[in-house]
Amino acid sequence: MKHLWSILLVAAVAGTAPLYAQNTPQGGADAEIHLPDLPEALIDPPQTPAQAPSAPAPSDGPLPQIGGWSRSGAGTTVQERTWDLGLRVLDTSVPQGRIMMGASFPEPGILRLTGEDASVALALSLPADETPPVSFDLVLRSSVSNLPDHSWVTVSVNEQEAGQWPLSNVEGFGTITVPGTALKAGINTVDLSLHQHHRIFCGPEASFDVWTEINLPDSGVTVPAGAVKLTAGSFRAGVTNIVQRGEKIDVRMPEGVSTDTLAAVMGAIGANVSDSAAILVRSPYEPVDRAGRRVGVALRQGTGGAADISFLRSPQGALVMQVTEGTGLADLLARTFPAQDAERDPQALTPGRETTFKELGAPLIVRNTHYAQAEVPFSLPKDWMNLSSQRAMLTLDYGYGKDLTDGSILLVKANGETIILLPLDVDGGKVQPSLRVRFPINLLHGGHNTISFEMIVPGDPATFECPERDSDMLVVLNSSTLNVPPTPPMAFGPQDDELQSIGGEDVMAPAAEPDFVHTFIGQLSLQKSTQGTARLQLAQLPQDFNTLDTRLPLDREEIAHIFQTRGTSAPQGADRPQFFRLNEAEDDAPAQDPQRSDGLAASLKDWLGELVAPEGPTLSQWIVNRSAVAVLMAPTESDMPWTLVSDTTLAPEVLAASFTQFRASDRAQGTRVALRTQDGTWQTWPPTPRPHVVGPIAFNQIFQVVGNFASWAPGFYALILLALSVLSTIPALIYVILTRKDRNQ
Amino acid sequence: MNRREVIVGASALGLMPAMGAFGQEAGASLQSLVPAWNAWKAAYLQPDGRIVDVASGGASHSESQGYGLYLAVLFRDVEAFRLIYSWTEANLALRTDGLLAWRWLPDATPNVPDMNNASDGDVFYAWALLMGADLFDLPQCRGRAGVIVKAVARLCLPPVPNDSGRRLLAPGVEGFVRPEGIIYNPSYWMPKLMSDLAVAFNEPSLQRAVDDGLARLGEMADAGLAPDWMMATPDGWTAAPEGFSSNTGYEAMRVPVYLCLSGQASHPMVRRYRTAYEAAGLDAGTPTVFDGKTGEVLERSPDIGYAALAGLASCTGAGGAKLPIPLFTTDQPYYPATLHLFVLIAQIQGFPQCQPI
């Protein structure tokens, strides 16, 4: 009988196979679904009143199998929960995502030290009140070009040398166990000094070939999870570590928590971490990633009482800062995360005053690699602008080693442009007399700038390994000075709506998805914003399409077209337009048809176009055929906010991080419309934004203002001068005509 | 007990408000858990509707299918409901009484070598069919649920030997009533679901089993935690026969979450678990097996869903939770992941202050 039922059921259900194609997830009662046809006996319960349970006859047969079924994981090894206390770099300006001579991060968490001599200062934070470990690990690997017998790393802990090891891990990461005798509870300084010798060649290329990579997260010490104190200090160290690894700060925010709370908490955390930090705001019910978290933030809705901050260890091992909203949250946050000293920007250069490199925070620069780089970053006021042909003055105190190879040179650059080339192959072995270098001031701009040095010392010969040197190759003293003249307050675009001033509390998004809005609020709160009144309106397509402000620089149809263009497949073959963009620097250039540009007429037309419209093409011309995943638009009226429109394909955290990077870049200056493309770059309009006077100017600065405008659009102003010249001749012509007329009479 | 008594009993448990518009209410309040539910489906639900317990050799059970259908109803997921229901009817509804065979093995021939049922799987499955019938407008499912409930009431509620005429839900139809007594599994007693079914199908005996089960759990709490298995004999309660665990292990760990989901968070047995978990701590993994006599921790597990059970039990205390509920993850086997989801549902519905971290 059982078998008969089985056959009937299988036959019945077999007929339901096509039903699997019907897909109505989360559907309701109106969803058309089909279920297996079951025998009457299975779907028609007896209509009799409740039957008294029958008492089955006792069975003395075998015990039910189910009793022997065990879910025990007795074979599973429960390992003690531990914390890896990795190393981190103290200097937060180490370049990320690119390889440079010296220290750089080719990828998050992997620190590469390139060149024959390189050094870096690291930090190892150990739990307070715990006995320091007897040793710690340094996980590293070196290039195969390193000659192990002549390549080594010297490790110092808290300025006490801990030992020297050969750099012999060329086949993969290996571990050096460093004695921890000098370690102490709290923050320890670990200095690495590397000497790397190329096994075959010598010269600038060989300098790049010798390197050692330190795996920072895997280095350090492993301690029992319980040893990590649940304190704000441990949390700060943990956050700093994950930011250096390139991981996002995981923030869990349930419904009902105020966005003001989110902004306040992230603002407090942001004051303690670098600007590269990124966050991910999600519901506490979103699954956690497989890799889990090391630190996290959990926001909780308050019950009307006082705010509370506590540090917990999640069952997954993460150190979680739990914040319960309530009264006094700001004070509580200020006590938990004391604000960093609001020091003057150490890299700020005061225009009109001779400033030493030391005042700019630059150390003594000593280089001993055949290719060497060094940078002296500094910042000018945001409203500093000089586009004219004036000169700035660099007074260079430097020296170089005796008997450097013929052809050795030093390039001195301002923002990447070479301002002088100095030979290093004559009269070396001493500090040279101060060298005064005048360079075009229009190489500098408001905000961050860099004076950099690039030394190239050929091998002698290049096909043999380098001889050992007992003197330094290059030294740039930090007594060198820089003098930049002041300018009238000018900027590309009006400053009162500057993107950099938008903080988390300035984000508006009445209808957008909570995760989208919260991620932006959190991310912008994490960054340090400048003074200003700008606001940011978020919108997501398609749901917010009809709510977009009609006063935006782009109308709704144009915005829709930008997103639709991205969705269409690329034309193939003959239909494909011959447009190219070979690198990011070309982004600002209008998409040009090479065929059209050929010919004198087209060139003349372009030239005339630039003459009458120095900012470049109009927005409606520029936007043609462009596509994007997000569009940023400046306000067109004083009461309007900036508007950022995105579609739902771009993850909120990706867009938020991209936006914060963009607004900090030079490209954001003066932009009125910016397109965030699918490849992560931003295209901005206008391509050459017009300068604006953004503050009161003195009478004697008028010529500088005019000079800036004239330098910005020389053709345009030449045309104006020409017109004025022509106009100025008119009275003379009139006078001549009138006087000749009188004479004729 | 007549229908009125059943309803009074259900009301006392605080279950009645959940009945009528259950689906809509649950669907709205559990919206935030939908990503976790989707992750759960992606990890454990096959496209054909089979829920796979990899840790048990890739087997499926009436329990796992019942759990899956229960969750599909809570999350108003008609597609998952259809898939699970179809597979279950095709592969486990093999008994003439309408109950489900308890286990399906992928590598066995036939796939269901043991035709016995497991009453907890039947209860979850029937409850989900009952609710799904209204929620998805599928009257056929109500009929199917009725057949199961009638069979459970008729076959799985033998009188407890020498225990004042109590009725307790037996684990299955065959083999649990022994000459020396009846074998029980307290973690098969899901009060809310049994009560809802008792009301819906006018089965006072099932409601009686709920009341008696809660009473029996209360008595057990005086002595310690609930065991995985136990036996009622004419001389009283004893350990289950050899081969059945008398410890508080992977079976009985469900008791507190079932009680919390049934509005019984203040039950003394929940308090017992809270004390045990908090005393044991989670630093070296979550306790999963306590000794039935001494309460000593015999086994711990790194699977995070078990920590969720501890967190929920801890949350029921008046002084605030000492153990947190973890974030959901599918980086764990089916069983702890499913219990983890149950805990989060209970937390959302009854313990908003214990937000997972």
JSON list of C-alpha atoms in Angstrom, two decimals, chain A residues 1-2 5-6 9-10 13 16 19-29 31 33-38 40-46 48-74 76-81 250 252-255 283-290 293 298-301 312-316 320 322, chain B residues 32-33 35-36 39 47-48 53 56 61 63 75-79 82-83 85-86 89-90 93-94 96 98 102-103 114-116 118 135-138 140-141 143-144 146-147 150 153-155 157-159 167 174-179 183 188 202-205 229 241-244 250 282-285 299-302 304 307 324 326-329 331 334-335 347-348 353 355-357:
[
{"chain": "A", "resi": 1, "resn": "MET", "atom": "CA", "xyz": [0.00, 0.00, 0.00]},
{"chain": "A", "resi": 2, "resn": "LYS", "atom": "CA", "xyz": [2.80, 2.35, 0.90]},
{"chain": "A", "resi": 5, "resn": "TRP", "atom": "CA", "xyz": [0.93, 5.81, -2.47]},
{"chain": "A", "resi": 6, "resn": "SER", "atom": "CA", "xyz": [4.48, 6.50, -3.35]},
{"chain": "A", "resi": 9, "resn": "LEU", "atom": "CA", "xyz": [2.54, 10.87, -5.32]},
{"chain": "A", "resi": 10, "resn": "VAL", "atom": "CA", "xyz": [5.58, 10.73, -7.50]},
{"chain": "A", "resi": 13, "resn": "VAL", "atom": "CA", "xyz": [4.38, 15.65, -8.48]},
{"chain": "A", "resi": 16, "resn": "THR", "atom": "CA", "xyz": [4.38, 19.73, -11.58]},
{"chain": "A", "resi": 19, "resn": "LEU", "atom": "CA", "xyz": [5.84, 24.85, -12.36]},
{"chain": "A", "resi": 20, "resn": "TYR", "atom": "CA", "xyz": [9.39, 25.55, -11.26]},
{"chain": "A", "resi": 21, "resn": "ALA", "atom": "CA", "xyz": [9.71, 28.07, -14.03]},
{"chain": "A", "resi": 22, "resn": "GLN", "atom": "CA", "xyz": [7.15, 30.30, -12.40]},
{"chain": "A", "resi": 23, "resn": "ASN", "atom": "CA", "xyz": [8.99, 32.81, -10.37]},
{"chain": "A", "resi": 24, "resn": "THR", "atom": "CA", "xyz": [7.15, 35.24, -8.19]},
{"chain": "A", "resi": 25, "resn": "PRO", "atom": "CA", "xyz": [9.45, 35.99, -5.30]},
{"chain": "A", "resi": 26, "resn": "GLN", "atom": "CA", "xyz": [7.91, 37.80, -2.39]},
{"chain": "A", "resi": 27, "resn": "GLY", "atom": "CA", "xyz": [4.60, 37.56, -4.16]},
{"chain": "A", "resi": 28, "resn": "GLY", "atom": "CA", "xyz": [1.32, 37.85, -2.42]},
{"chain": "A", "resi": 29, "resn": "ALA", "atom": "CA", "xyz": [-2.01, 36.24, -2.81]},
{"chain": "A", "resi": 31, "resn": "ALA", "atom": "CA", "xyz": [0.63, 35.48, -7.48]},
{"chain": "A", "resi": 33, "resn": "ILE", "atom": "CA", "xyz": [1.14, 29.48, -8.19]},
{"chain": "A", "resi": 34, "resn": "HIS", "atom": "CA", "xyz": [0.56, 25.82, -8.77]},
{"chain": "A", "resi": 35, "resn": "LEU", "atom": "CA", "xyz": [1.03, 23.07, -6.31]},
{"chain": "A", "resi": 36, "resn": "PRO", "atom": "CA", "xyz": [1.20, 19.32, -6.68]},
{"chain": "A", "resi": 37, "resn": "ASP", "atom": "CA", "xyz": [-2.07, 17.51, -7.12]},
{"chain": "A", "resi": 38, "resn": "LEU", "atom": "CA", "xyz": [-2.39, 15.37, -4.05]},
{"chain": "A", "resi": 40, "resn": "GLU", "atom": "CA", "xyz": [-7.89, 13.34, -1.53]},
{"chain": "A", "resi": 41, "resn": "ALA", "atom": "CA", "xyz": [-6.75, 11.51, 1.55]},
{"chain": "A", "resi": 42, "resn": "LEU", "atom": "CA", "xyz": [-3.85, 13.87, 1.98]},
{"chain": "A", "resi": 43, "resn": "ILE", "atom": "CA", "xyz": [-5.75, 17.10, 1.62]},
{"chain": "A", "resi": 44, "resn": "ASP", "atom": "CA", "xyz": [-9.15, 16.23, 3.01]},
{"chain": "A", "resi": 45, "resn": "PRO", "atom": "CA", "xyz": [-9.02, 15.86, 6.76]},
{"chain": "A", "resi": 46, "resn": "PRO", "atom": "CA", "xyz": [-11.73, 13.89, 8.46]},
{"chain": "A", "resi": 48, "resn": "THR", "atom": "CA", "xyz": [-15.44, 14.37, 12.42]},
{"chain": "A", "resi": 49, "resn": "PRO", "atom": "CA", "xyz": [-15.10, 15.98, 15.82]},
{"chain": "A", "resi": 50, "resn": "ALA", "atom": "CA", "xyz": [-11.77, 15.70, 17.47]},
{"chain": "A", "resi": 51, "resn": "GLN", "atom": "CA", "xyz": [-10.87, 12.13, 17.98]},
{"chain": "A", "resi": 52, "resn": "ALA", "atom": "CA", "xyz": [-9.42, 10.94, 21.21]},
{"chain": "A", "resi": 53, "resn": "PRO", "atom": "CA", "xyz": [-5.81, 10.01, 20.74]},
{"chain": "A", "resi": 54, "resn": "SER", "atom": "CA", "xyz": [-5.28, 6.36, 20.46]},
{"chain": "A", "resi": 55, "resn": "ALA", "atom": "CA", "xyz": [-2.73, 4.67, 22.65]},
{"chain": "A", "resi": 56, "resn": "PRO", "atom": "CA", "xyz": [-0.39, 2.77, 20.37]},
{"chain": "A", "resi": 57, "resn": "ALA", "atom": "CA", "xyz": [0.60, -0.64, 21.45]},
{"chain": "A", "resi": 58, "resn": "PRO", "atom": "CA", "xyz": [4.02, -0.74, 23.14]},
{"chain": "A", "resi": 59, "resn": "SER", "atom": "CA", "xyz": [6.77, -1.83, 20.86]},
{"chain": "A", "resi": 60, "resn": "ASP", "atom": "CA", "xyz": [9.67, -3.92, 21.94]},
{"chain": "A", "resi": 61, "resn": "GLY", "atom": "CA", "xyz": [11.25, -3.86, 18.55]},
{"chain": "A", "resi": 62, "resn": "PRO", "atom": "CA", "xyz": [14.31, -1.85, 17.59]},
{"chain": "A", "resi": 63, "resn": "LEU", "atom": "CA", "xyz": [14.53, 1.64, 18.98]},
{"chain": "A", "resi": 64, "resn": "PRO", "atom": "CA", "xyz": [13.68, 4.41, 16.50]},
{"chain": "A", "resi": 65, "resn": "GLN", "atom": "CA", "xyz": [16.62, 5.37, 14.32]},
{"chain": "A", "resi": 66, "resn": "ILE", "atom": "CA", "xyz": [16.04, 9.03, 14.96]},
{"chain": "A", "resi": 67, "resn": "GLY", "atom": "CA", "xyz": [17.27, 8.63, 18.51]},
{"chain": "A", "resi": 68, "resn": "GLY", "atom": "CA", "xyz": [20.69, 7.68, 17.31]},
{"chain": "A", "resi": 69, "resn": "TRP", "atom": "CA", "xyz": [21.00, 10.61, 14.99]},
{"chain": "A", "resi": 70, "resn": "SER", "atom": "CA", "xyz": [23.42, 13.13, 16.34]},
{"chain": "A", "resi": 71, "resn": "ARG", "atom": "CA", "xyz": [24.34, 16.58, 15.18]},
{"chain": "A", "resi": 72, "resn": "SER", "atom": "CA", "xyz": [27.38, 16.58, 17.41]},
{"chain": "A", "resi": 73, "resn": "GLY", "atom": "CA", "xyz": [30.38, 18.35, 16.06]},
{"chain": "A", "resi": 74, "resn": "ALA", "atom": "CA", "xyz": [32.65, 16.58, 18.50]},
{"chain": "A", "resi": 76, "resn": "THR", "atom": "CA", "xyz": [35.24, 20.08, 15.33]},
{"chain": "A", "resi": 77, "resn": "THR", "atom": "CA", "xyz": [38.19, 21.76, 16.95]},
{"chain": "A", "resi": 78, "resn": "VAL", "atom": "CA", "xyz": [37.28, 24.92, 18.79]},
{"chain": "A", "resi": 79, "resn": "GLN", "atom": "CA", "xyz": [40.29, 27.11, 18.62]},
{"chain": "A", "resi": 80, "resn": "GLU", "atom": "CA", "xyz": [40.88, 29.78, 21.17]},
{"chain": "A", "resi": 81, "resn": "ARG", "atom": "CA", "xyz": [39.67, 33.10, 19.84]},
{"chain": "A", "resi": 250, "resn": "ASP", "atom": "CA", "xyz": [31.35, 48.27, 9.27]},
{"chain": "A", "resi": 252, "resn": "ARG", "atom": "CA", "xyz": [25.23, 48.71, 11.76]},
{"chain": "A", "resi": 253, "resn": "MET", "atom": "CA", "xyz": [22.32, 51.09, 12.00]},
{"chain": "A", "resi": 254, "resn": "PRO", "atom": "CA", "xyz": [18.76, 49.84, 12.56]},
{"chain": "A", "resi": 255, "resn": "GLU", "atom": "CA", "xyz": [15.62, 51.67, 11.59]},
{"chain": "A", "resi": 283, "resn": "SER", "atom": "CA", "xyz": [21.17, 47.05, 8.92]},
{"chain": "A", "resi": 284, "resn": "PRO", "atom": "CA", "xyz": [22.20, 44.83, 11.84]},
{"chain": "A", "resi": 285, "resn": "TYR", "atom": "CA", "xyz": [20.20, 42.10, 10.14]},
{"chain": "A", "resi": 286, "resn": "GLU", "atom": "CA", "xyz": [22.27, 42.09, 6.96]},
{"chain": "A", "resi": 287, "resn": "PRO", "atom": "CA", "xyz": [24.48, 39.00, 6.91]},
{"chain": "A", "resi": 288, "resn": "VAL", "atom": "CA", "xyz": [28.09, 39.55, 7.79]},
{"chain": "A", "resi": 289, "resn": "ASP", "atom": "CA", "xyz": [30.73, 38.65, 5.23]},
{"chain": "A", "resi": 290, "resn": "ARG", "atom": "CA", "xyz": [32.53, 35.38, 5.45]},
{"chain": "A", "resi": 293, "resn": "ARG", "atom": "CA", "xyz": [35.03, 41.91, 10.97]},
{"chain": "A", "resi": 298, "resn": "ALA", "atom": "CA", "xyz": [26.62, 49.33, 16.29]},
{"chain": "A", "resi": 299, "resn": "LEU", "atom": "CA", "xyz": [24.15, 52.18, 16.71]},
{"chain": "A", "resi": 300, "resn": "ARG", "atom": "CA", "xyz": [21.10, 51.62, 18.90]},
{"chain": "A", "resi": 301, "resn": "GLN", "atom": "CA", "xyz": [17.91, 53.53, 19.25]},
{"chain": "A", "resi": 312, "resn": "LEU", "atom": "CA", "xyz": [31.83, 44.80, 23.34]},
{"chain": "A", "resi": 313, "resn": "ARG", "atom": "CA", "xyz": [33.35, 41.71, 21.84]},
{"chain": "A", "resi": 314, "resn": "SER", "atom": "CA", "xyz": [30.97, 40.14, 19.34]},
{"chain": "A", "resi": 315, "resn": "PRO", "atom": "CA", "xyz": [30.69, 36.34, 19.31]},
{"chain": "A", "resi": 316, "resn": "GLN", "atom": "CA", "xyz": [32.54, 36.47, 15.99]},
{"chain": "A", "resi": 320, "resn": "VAL", "atom": "CA", "xyz": [32.33, 46.56, 18.54]},
{"chain": "A", "resi": 322, "resn": "GLN", "atom": "CA", "xyz": [27.96, 50.15, 20.67]},
{"chain": "B", "resi": 32, "resn": "SER", "atom": "CA", "xyz": [14.81, 43.83, 7.71]},
{"chain": "B", "resi": 33, "resn": "LEU", "atom": "CA", "xyz": [15.62, 40.12, 7.85]},
{"chain": "B", "resi": 35, "resn": "PRO", "atom": "CA", "xyz": [18.59, 39.73, 3.18]},
{"chain": "B", "resi": 36, "resn": "ALA", "atom": "CA", "xyz": [19.40, 37.09, 5.79]},
{"chain": "B", "resi": 39, "resn": "ALA", "atom": "CA", "xyz": [21.31, 34.30, 2.12]},
{"chain": "B", "resi": 47, "resn": "PRO", "atom": "CA", "xyz": [16.46, 24.87, -6.78]},
{"chain": "B", "resi": 48, "resn": "ASP", "atom": "CA", "xyz": [14.24, 21.79, -6.55]},
{"chain": "B", "resi": 53, "resn": "ASP", "atom": "CA", "xyz": [21.97, 19.51, 5.68]},
{"chain": "B", "resi": 56, "resn": "SER", "atom": "CA", "xyz": [24.42, 15.29, 8.12]},
{"chain": "B", "resi": 61, "resn": "HIS", "atom": "CA", "xyz": [14.59, 15.93, 6.97]},
{"chain": "B", "resi": 63, "resn": "GLU", "atom": "CA", "xyz": [12.36, 19.01, 10.18]},
{"chain": "B", "resi": 75, "resn": "PHE", "atom": "CA", "xyz": [8.96, 36.01, 4.91]},
{"chain": "B", "resi": 76, "resn": "ARG", "atom": "CA", "xyz": [5.91, 35.73, 2.64]},
{"chain": "B", "resi": 77, "resn": "ASP", "atom": "CA", "xyz": [8.04, 34.05, 0.01]},
{"chain": "B", "resi": 78, "resn": "VAL", "atom": "CA", "xyz": [5.57, 32.26, -2.23]},
{"chain": "B", "resi": 79, "resn": "GLU", "atom": "CA", "xyz": [8.23, 30.92, -4.58]},
{"chain": "B", "resi": 82, "resn": "ARG", "atom": "CA", "xyz": [6.00, 26.36, -3.63]},
{"chain": "B", "resi": 83, "resn": "LEU", "atom": "CA", "xyz": [9.42, 24.78, -4.10]},
{"chain": "B", "resi": 85, "resn": "TYR", "atom": "CA", "xyz": [6.14, 22.14, -0.54]},
{"chain": "B", "resi": 86, "resn": "SER", "atom": "CA", "xyz": [6.47, 20.42, -3.91]},
{"chain": "B", "resi": 89, "resn": "GLU", "atom": "CA", "xyz": [5.21, 16.14, -0.94]},
{"chain": "B", "resi": 90, "resn": "ALA", "atom": "CA", "xyz": [7.07, 14.28, -3.66]},
{"chain": "B", "resi": 93, "resn": "ALA", "atom": "CA", "xyz": [4.86, 12.39, 2.08]},
{"chain": "B", "resi": 94, "resn": "LEU", "atom": "CA", "xyz": [5.09, 8.65, 1.73]},
{"chain": "B", "resi": 96, "resn": "THR", "atom": "CA", "xyz": [-0.51, 6.42, 4.53]},
{"chain": "B", "resi": 98, "resn": "GLY", "atom": "CA", "xyz": [-0.39, 11.74, 5.88]},
{"chain": "B", "resi": 102, "resn": "TRP", "atom": "CA", "xyz": [11.55, 11.87, 8.82]},
{"chain": "B", "resi": 103, "resn": "ARG", "atom": "CA", "xyz": [14.65, 11.59, 6.67]},
{"chain": "B", "resi": 114, "resn": "ASP", "atom": "CA", "xyz": [13.03, 4.55, 7.47]},
{"chain": "B", "resi": 115, "resn": "MET", "atom": "CA", "xyz": [9.35, 5.43, 7.12]},
{"chain": "B", "resi": 116, "resn": "ASN", "atom": "CA", "xyz": [8.94, 6.66, 10.70]},
{"chain": "B", "resi": 118, "resn": "ALA", "atom": "CA", "xyz": [9.28, 13.06, 13.38]},
{"chain": "B", "resi": 135, "resn": "LEU", "atom": "CA", "xyz": [-1.42, 34.07, 2.91]},
{"chain": "B", "resi": 136, "resn": "PHE", "atom": "CA", "xyz": [-1.08, 32.71, -0.60]},
{"chain": "B", "resi": 137, "resn": "ASP", "atom": "CA", "xyz": [-4.73, 31.85, -1.16]},
{"chain": "B", "resi": 138, "resn": "LEU", "atom": "CA", "xyz": [-4.14, 28.12, -1.37]},
{"chain": "B", "resi": 140, "resn": "GLN", "atom": "CA", "xyz": [-5.59, 23.00, -0.65]},
{"chain": "B", "resi": 141, "resn": "CYS", "atom": "CA", "xyz": [-2.77, 23.60, 1.81]},
{"chain": "B", "resi": 143, "resn": "GLY", "atom": "CA", "xyz": [-6.65, 20.64, 3.91]},
{"chain": "B", "resi": 144, "resn": "ARG", "atom": "CA", "xyz": [-3.20, 19.10, 3.83]},
{"chain": "B", "resi": 146, "resn": "GLY", "atom": "CA", "xyz": [-5.57, 19.35, 8.61]},
{"chain": "B", "resi": 147, "resn": "VAL", "atom": "CA", "xyz": [-4.68, 15.80, 7.61]},
{"chain": "B", "resi": 150, "resn": "LYS", "atom": "CA", "xyz": [-5.44, 15.02, 12.80]},
{"chain": "B", "resi": 153, "resn": "ALA", "atom": "CA", "xyz": [-3.38, 14.20, 17.40]},
{"chain": "B", "resi": 154, "resn": "ARG", "atom": "CA", "xyz": [-4.47, 10.65, 16.81]},
{"chain": "B", "resi": 155, "resn": "LEU", "atom": "CA", "xyz": [-1.09, 8.92, 16.74]},
{"chain": "B", "resi": 157, "resn": "LEU", "atom": "CA", "xyz": [-0.32, 11.97, 21.84]},
{"chain": "B", "resi": 158, "resn": "PRO", "atom": "CA", "xyz": [-0.31, 8.86, 23.98]},
{"chain": "B", "resi": 159, "resn": "PRO", "atom": "CA", "xyz": [-1.14, 9.39, 27.67]},
{"chain": "B", "resi": 167, "resn": "ARG", "atom": "CA", "xyz": [-0.65, 14.28, 27.13]},
{"chain": "B", "resi": 174, "resn": "GLU", "atom": "CA", "xyz": [6.57, 4.06, 15.68]},
{"chain": "B", "resi": 175, "resn": "GLY", "atom": "CA", "xyz": [8.86, 2.75, 18.37]},
{"chain": "B", "resi": 176, "resn": "PHE", "atom": "CA", "xyz": [8.66, 5.45, 21.02]},
{"chain": "B", "resi": 177, "resn": "VAL", "atom": "CA", "xyz": [6.06, 3.72, 23.14]},
{"chain": "B", "resi": 178, "resn": "ARG", "atom": "CA", "xyz": [8.06, 0.99, 24.81]},
{"chain": "B", "resi": 179, "resn": "PRO", "atom": "CA", "xyz": [6.95, -1.64, 27.28]},
{"chain": "B", "resi": 183, "resn": "ILE", "atom": "CA", "xyz": [10.40, 8.20, 25.02]},
{"chain": "B", "resi": 188, "resn": "TYR", "atom": "CA", "xyz": [9.82, 18.72, 19.71]},
{"chain": "B", "resi": 202, "resn": "ASN", "atom": "CA", "xyz": [-10.31, 22.06, 16.79]},
{"chain": "B", "resi": 203, "resn": "GLU", "atom": "CA", "xyz": [-7.92, 19.62, 18.41]},
{"chain": "B", "resi": 204, "resn": "PRO", "atom": "CA", "xyz": [-8.12, 20.14, 22.17]},
{"chain": "B", "resi": 205, "resn": "SER", "atom": "CA", "xyz": [-5.77, 17.26, 22.74]},
{"chain": "B", "resi": 229, "resn": "TRP", "atom": "CA", "xyz": [15.64, 12.68, 25.25]},
{"chain": "B", "resi": 241, "resn": "PRO", "atom": "CA", "xyz": [17.32, 4.24, 26.67]},
{"chain": "B", "resi": 242, "resn": "GLU", "atom": "CA", "xyz": [20.89, 3.72, 25.63]},
{"chain": "B", "resi": 243, "resn": "GLY", "atom": "CA", "xyz": [21.64, 5.30, 22.32]},
{"chain": "B", "resi": 244, "resn": "PHE", "atom": "CA", "xyz": [19.47, 8.33, 23.11]},
{"chain": "B", "resi": 250, "resn": "TYR", "atom": "CA", "xyz": [21.96, 19.65, 19.98]},
{"chain": "B", "resi": 282, "resn": "LEU", "atom": "CA", "xyz": [31.53, 31.98, 24.84]},
{"chain": "B", "resi": 283, "resn": "ASP", "atom": "CA", "xyz": [35.26, 32.63, 24.79]},
{"chain": "B", "resi": 284, "resn": "ALA", "atom": "CA", "xyz": [36.26, 29.14, 23.76]},
{"chain": "B", "resi": 285, "resn": "GLY", "atom": "CA", "xyz": [33.22, 28.54, 21.56]},
{"chain": "B", "resi": 299, "resn": "GLU", "atom": "CA", "xyz": [31.21, 20.18, 24.05]},
{"chain": "B", "resi": 300, "resn": "ARG", "atom": "CA", "xyz": [31.59, 23.58, 22.45]},
{"chain": "B", "resi": 301, "resn": "SER", "atom": "CA", "xyz": [31.19, 24.68, 18.86]},
{"chain": "B", "resi": 302, "resn": "PRO", "atom": "CA", "xyz": [32.61, 27.52, 16.79]},
{"chain": "B", "resi": 304, "resn": "ILE", "atom": "CA", "xyz": [28.01, 31.14, 15.39]},
{"chain": "B", "resi": 307, "resn": "ALA", "atom": "CA", "xyz": [26.11, 31.67, 20.08]},
{"chain": "B", "resi": 324, "resn": "PRO", "atom": "CA", "xyz": [25.40, 39.39, 22.65]},
{"chain": "B", "resi": 326, "resn": "PRO", "atom": "CA", "xyz": [25.89, 37.80, 16.68]},
{"chain": "B", "resi": 327, "resn": "LEU", "atom": "CA", "xyz": [25.27, 39.04, 13.16]},
{"chain": "B", "resi": 328, "resn": "PHE", "atom": "CA", "xyz": [23.84, 36.45, 10.83]},
{"chain": "B", "resi": 329, "resn": "THR", "atom": "CA", "xyz": [26.13, 34.51, 8.55]},
{"chain": "B", "resi": 331, "resn": "ASP", "atom": "CA", "xyz": [29.44, 30.59, 7.07]},
{"chain": "B", "resi": 334, "resn": "TYR", "atom": "CA", "xyz": [22.38, 24.47, 7.96]},
{"chain": "B", "resi": 335, "resn": "TYR", "atom": "CA", "xyz": [21.31, 23.68, 11.52]},
{"chain": "B", "resi": 347, "resn": "GLN", "atom": "CA", "xyz": [14.70, 39.08, 18.89]},
{"chain": "B", "resi": 348, "resn": "ILE", "atom": "CA", "xyz": [12.87, 41.37, 16.47]},
{"chain": "B", "resi": 353, "resn": "GLN", "atom": "CA", "xyz": [16.98, 45.98, 22.93]},
{"chain": "B", "resi": 355, "resn": "GLN", "atom": "CA", "xyz": [20.16, 44.12, 18.57]},
{"chain": "B", "resi": 356, "resn": "PRO", "atom": "CA", "xyz": [22.76, 41.80, 17.04]},
{"chain": "B", "resi": 357, "resn": "ILE", "atom": "CA", "xyz": [26.32, 43.06, 16.92]}
]
